XYZ file of C-alpha atoms in Angstrom:
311
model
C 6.143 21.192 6.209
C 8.089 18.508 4.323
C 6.817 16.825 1.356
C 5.602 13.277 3.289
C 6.890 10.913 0.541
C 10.221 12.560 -0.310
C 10.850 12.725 3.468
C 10.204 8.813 3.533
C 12.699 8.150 0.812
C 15.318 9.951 2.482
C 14.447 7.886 5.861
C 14.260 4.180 4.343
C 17.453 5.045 1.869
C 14.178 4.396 -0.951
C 14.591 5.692 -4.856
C 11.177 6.224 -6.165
C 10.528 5.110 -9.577
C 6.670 6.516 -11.009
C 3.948 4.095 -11.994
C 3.758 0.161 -11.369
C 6.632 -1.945 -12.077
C 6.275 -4.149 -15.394
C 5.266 -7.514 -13.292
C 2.236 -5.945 -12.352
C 1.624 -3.901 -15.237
C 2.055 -7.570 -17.112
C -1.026 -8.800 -14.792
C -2.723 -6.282 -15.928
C -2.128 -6.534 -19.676
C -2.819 -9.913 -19.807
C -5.965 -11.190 -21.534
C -5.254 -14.778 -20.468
C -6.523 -13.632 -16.843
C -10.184 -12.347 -17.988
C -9.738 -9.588 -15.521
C -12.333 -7.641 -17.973
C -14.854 -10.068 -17.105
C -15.133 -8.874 -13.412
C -15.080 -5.268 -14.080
C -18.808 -5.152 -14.163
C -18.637 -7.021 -11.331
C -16.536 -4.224 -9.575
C -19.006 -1.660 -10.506
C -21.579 -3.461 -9.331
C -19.658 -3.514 -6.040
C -18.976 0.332 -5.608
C -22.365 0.669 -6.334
C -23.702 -1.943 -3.443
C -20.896 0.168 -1.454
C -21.873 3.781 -2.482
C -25.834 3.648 -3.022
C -26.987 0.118 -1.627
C -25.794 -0.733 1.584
C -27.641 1.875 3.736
C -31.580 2.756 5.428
C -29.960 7.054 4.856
C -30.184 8.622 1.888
C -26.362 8.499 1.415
C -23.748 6.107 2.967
C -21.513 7.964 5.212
C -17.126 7.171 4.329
C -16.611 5.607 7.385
C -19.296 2.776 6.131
C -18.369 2.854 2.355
C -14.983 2.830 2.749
C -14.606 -0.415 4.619
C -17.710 -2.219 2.944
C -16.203 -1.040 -0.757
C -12.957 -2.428 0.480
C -14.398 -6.096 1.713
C -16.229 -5.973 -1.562
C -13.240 -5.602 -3.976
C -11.733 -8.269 -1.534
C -14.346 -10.489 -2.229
C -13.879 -10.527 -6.687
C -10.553 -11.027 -5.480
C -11.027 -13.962 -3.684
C -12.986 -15.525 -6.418
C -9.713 -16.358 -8.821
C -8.738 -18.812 -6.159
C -11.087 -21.116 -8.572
C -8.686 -20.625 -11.269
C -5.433 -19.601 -9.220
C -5.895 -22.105 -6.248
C -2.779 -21.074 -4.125
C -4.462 -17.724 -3.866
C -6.369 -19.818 -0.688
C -2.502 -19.612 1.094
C -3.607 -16.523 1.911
C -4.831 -14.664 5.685
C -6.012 -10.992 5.869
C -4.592 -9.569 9.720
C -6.396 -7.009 11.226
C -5.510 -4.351 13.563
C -1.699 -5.662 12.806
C 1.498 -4.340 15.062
C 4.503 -3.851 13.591
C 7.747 -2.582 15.327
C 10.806 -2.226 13.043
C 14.397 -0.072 14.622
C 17.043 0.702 11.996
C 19.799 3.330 12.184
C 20.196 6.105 9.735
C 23.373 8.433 9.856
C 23.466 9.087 13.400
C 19.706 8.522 13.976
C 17.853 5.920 15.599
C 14.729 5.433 14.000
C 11.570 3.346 14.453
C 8.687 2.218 13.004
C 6.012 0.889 14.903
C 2.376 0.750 15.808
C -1.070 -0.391 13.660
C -0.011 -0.939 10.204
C -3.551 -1.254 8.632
C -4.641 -4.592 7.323
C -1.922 -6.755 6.873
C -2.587 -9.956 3.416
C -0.521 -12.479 4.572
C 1.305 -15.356 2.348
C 2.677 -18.605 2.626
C 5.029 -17.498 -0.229
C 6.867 -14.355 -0.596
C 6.462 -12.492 -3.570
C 10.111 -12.487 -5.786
C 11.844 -9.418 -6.651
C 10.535 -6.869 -8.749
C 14.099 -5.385 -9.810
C 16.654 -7.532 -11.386
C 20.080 -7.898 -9.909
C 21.485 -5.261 -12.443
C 18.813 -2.577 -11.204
C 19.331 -3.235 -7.859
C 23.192 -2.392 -8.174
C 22.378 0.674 -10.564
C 21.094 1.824 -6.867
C 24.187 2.589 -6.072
C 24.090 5.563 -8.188
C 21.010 7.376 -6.839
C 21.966 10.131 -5.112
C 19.143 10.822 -2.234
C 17.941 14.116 -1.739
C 18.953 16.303 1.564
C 16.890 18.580 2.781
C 19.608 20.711 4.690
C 19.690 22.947 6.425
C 16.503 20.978 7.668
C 16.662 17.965 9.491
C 14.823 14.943 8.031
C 13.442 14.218 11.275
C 11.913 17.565 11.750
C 8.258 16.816 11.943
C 9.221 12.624 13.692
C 8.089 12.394 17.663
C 11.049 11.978 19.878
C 10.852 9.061 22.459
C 13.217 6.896 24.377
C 14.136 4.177 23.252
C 14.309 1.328 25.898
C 14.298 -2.010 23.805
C 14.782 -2.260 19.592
C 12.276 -4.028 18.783
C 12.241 -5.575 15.651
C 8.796 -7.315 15.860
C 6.909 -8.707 12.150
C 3.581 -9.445 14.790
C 3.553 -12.820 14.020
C 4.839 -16.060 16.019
C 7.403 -18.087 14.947
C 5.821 -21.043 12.680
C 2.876 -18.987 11.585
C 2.076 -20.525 8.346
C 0.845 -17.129 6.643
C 4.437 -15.880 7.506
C 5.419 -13.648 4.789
C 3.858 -9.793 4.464
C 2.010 -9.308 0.602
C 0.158 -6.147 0.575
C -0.816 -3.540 3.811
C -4.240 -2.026 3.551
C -4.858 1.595 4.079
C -8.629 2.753 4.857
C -8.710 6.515 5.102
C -12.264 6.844 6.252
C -12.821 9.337 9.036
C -15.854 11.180 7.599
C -14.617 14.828 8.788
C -11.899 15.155 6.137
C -9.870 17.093 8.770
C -9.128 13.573 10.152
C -8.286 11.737 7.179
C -4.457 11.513 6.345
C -4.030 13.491 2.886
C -2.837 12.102 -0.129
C 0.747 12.732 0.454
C 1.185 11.793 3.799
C -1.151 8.721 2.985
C 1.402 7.723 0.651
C 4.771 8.727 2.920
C 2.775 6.547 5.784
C 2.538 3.227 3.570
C 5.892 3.361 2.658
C 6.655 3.536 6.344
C 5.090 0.611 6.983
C 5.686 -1.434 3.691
C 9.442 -0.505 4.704
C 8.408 -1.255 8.270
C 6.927 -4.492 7.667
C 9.762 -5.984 5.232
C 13.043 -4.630 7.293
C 11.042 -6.533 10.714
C 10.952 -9.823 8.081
C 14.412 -9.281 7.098
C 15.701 -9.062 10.379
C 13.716 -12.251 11.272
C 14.826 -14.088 8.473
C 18.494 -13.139 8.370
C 19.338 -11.215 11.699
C 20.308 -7.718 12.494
C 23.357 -7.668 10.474
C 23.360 -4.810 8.166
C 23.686 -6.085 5.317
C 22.382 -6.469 0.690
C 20.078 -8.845 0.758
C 20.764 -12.145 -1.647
C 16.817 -12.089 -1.877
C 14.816 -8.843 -1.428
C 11.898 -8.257 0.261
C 8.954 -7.447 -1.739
C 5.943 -5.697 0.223
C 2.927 -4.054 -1.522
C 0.650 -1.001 -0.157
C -3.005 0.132 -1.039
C -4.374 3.113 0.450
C -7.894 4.850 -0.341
C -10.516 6.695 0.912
C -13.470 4.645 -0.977
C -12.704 6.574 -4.053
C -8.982 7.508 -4.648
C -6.573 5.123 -4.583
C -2.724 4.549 -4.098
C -0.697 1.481 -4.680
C 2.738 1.064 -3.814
C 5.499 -1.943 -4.232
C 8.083 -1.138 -2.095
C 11.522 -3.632 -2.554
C 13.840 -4.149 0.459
C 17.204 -4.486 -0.753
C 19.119 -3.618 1.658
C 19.113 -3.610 5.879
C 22.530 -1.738 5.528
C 20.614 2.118 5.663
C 23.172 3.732 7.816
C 24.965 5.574 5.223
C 24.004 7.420 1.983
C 26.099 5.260 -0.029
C 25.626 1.595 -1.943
C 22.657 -0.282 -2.452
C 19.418 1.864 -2.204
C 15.409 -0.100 -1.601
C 13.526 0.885 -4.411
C 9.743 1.699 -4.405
C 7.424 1.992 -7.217
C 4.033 4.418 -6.665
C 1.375 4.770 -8.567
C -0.580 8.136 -7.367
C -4.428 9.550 -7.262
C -6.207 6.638 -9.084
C -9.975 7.437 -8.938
C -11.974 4.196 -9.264
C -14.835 6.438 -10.323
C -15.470 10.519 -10.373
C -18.914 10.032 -8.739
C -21.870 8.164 -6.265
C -25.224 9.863 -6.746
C -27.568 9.019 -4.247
C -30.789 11.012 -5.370
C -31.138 12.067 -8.920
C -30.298 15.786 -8.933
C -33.467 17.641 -10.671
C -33.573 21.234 -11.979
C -36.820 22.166 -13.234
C -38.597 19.105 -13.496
C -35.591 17.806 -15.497
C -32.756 15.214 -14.525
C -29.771 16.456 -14.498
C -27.580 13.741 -12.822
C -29.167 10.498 -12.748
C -28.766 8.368 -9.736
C -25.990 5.998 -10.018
C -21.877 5.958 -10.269
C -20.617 7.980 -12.892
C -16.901 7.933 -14.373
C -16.194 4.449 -13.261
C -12.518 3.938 -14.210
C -11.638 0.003 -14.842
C -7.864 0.147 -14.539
C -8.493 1.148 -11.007
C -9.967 -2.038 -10.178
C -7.229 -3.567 -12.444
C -4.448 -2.232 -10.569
C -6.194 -3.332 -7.279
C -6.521 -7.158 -8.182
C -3.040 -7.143 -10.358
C -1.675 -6.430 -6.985
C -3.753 -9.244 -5.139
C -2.620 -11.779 -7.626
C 1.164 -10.646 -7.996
C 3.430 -13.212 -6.741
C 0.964 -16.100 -7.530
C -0.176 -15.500 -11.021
């Protein structure tokens, strides 16, 4: 089976670069924003998520996940008080995306639910400067011959390419921000794994920025004067992923020139563990009730990538 991401890369002619880039890492480092003051906040919320919100002795994932999700929505929401274009914002659900590009000799698509779409009214500005972006052109992607990249991809005819961002023409919100990714099928089984969590939101942060650059500037391959910024979270209710993905070129026919770039930051636990009921050995606690491990920079990384773009 094909490692999901570094299949991806090869697809949307991506180089990977590990960890957030420095505009969001600056959100994050900066004390100006108070983003300490809501991290007991945040706990507060997994808690309410994990141990609160439920008549059963233990919430099950496919509750959690969603409720611990509209929760760390919520503390985003409230630095609209301080940031007030923050409010130019709309959260999409059950968002369909089609997006057709060529690749060698392939025709390829995207399309389909692409999670829960944050919508703009401004775009968010390039990540890479003009100097990384042509450095690109350097990056040699990996082949996976004799394999074909499409080896695991379902085959279908193609009548129309579609090139579709889901939204009318005029739609105030009009410019994609960040997907949203809930893994929460409760039979693990069912849940996308890590990996091919991650290789599916750069299909659709790809997905979701080529349909916008198509809509903006035509079908055209071409480098783009301004690239296409799209973020991705994915969890489960406990791990996290985040992903910037940077559009910066529509021409993805051949290896060569300009390559997109996209920055992920992998396996982020926002804490190590919910405890329902007290465990007791022997008349003794040994694990108190409660969320243990709670990891800040989680949450951090979560509402740097909410405010990127506006703060």
């Amino acid at each position: 089976v094909f490692p999901g991401v570094r299949q991806a890369q090869w697809l949307t002619k991506t180089k990977l670069v590990e960890g957030l880039p420095p505009a969001v890492q600056g959100i994050m480092d900066n004390p100006a924003l108070g983003l300490q003051e809501l991290e007991e906040r945040a706990k507060h919320m997994v808690s309410h998520a994990r141990l609160w919100d439920t008549a059963q002795a233990a919430p099950r994932r496919e509750r959690y996940c969603p409720m611990l999700f509209e929760n760390l929505i919520h503390i985003c929401r409230l630095m609209s008080g301080k940031y007030p274009s923050l409010s130019k914002r709309m959260l999409a659900r059950n968002c369909r995306i089609a997006a057709t590009w060529e690749r060698e000799s392939i025709l390829l698509q995207v399309r389909g639910l692409s999670g829960i779409l944050m919508n703009s009214m401004s775009p968010i500005p390039p990540v890479a400067s003009k100097e990384e972006i042509l450095a690109t052109k350097e990056h040699v992607l990996e082949t996976f011959y004799p394999i074909a990249p499409t080896i695991d991809l379902q085959e279908v005819n193609v009548y129309k390419m579609l090139n579709d961002t889901g939204f009318r023409d005029g739609y105030p919100y009009s410019h994609p921000h960040t997907l949203f990714f809930l893994e929460s099928a409760n039979v693990r089984t069912d849940r996308f794994r890590p990996e091919q969590l991650r290789a599916k939101m750069l299909m659709f942060a790809f997905g979701n920025a080529l349909a916008k650059a198509k809509a903006l500037h035509g079908n055209d391959p071409k480098v783009l004067e301004q690239p296409i910024v799209v973020q991705s979270i994915g969890t489960d209710g406990q791990l996290f992923q985040f992903m910037v993905f940077q559009l910066n070129t529509t021409d993805l026919v051949s290896n060569d020139g300009v390559k997109n770039l996209v920055w992920i930051d992998s396996d982020q636990n926002l804490y190590e563990r919910a405890q329902c009921v007290p465990e007791v050995k022997k008349g003794v606690v040994t694990k108190p009730a409660g969320i243990s491990g709670f990891q800040p920079d989680t949450f951090k990384k979560f509402l740097a990538l909410y405010l990127h773009g506006t703060v």
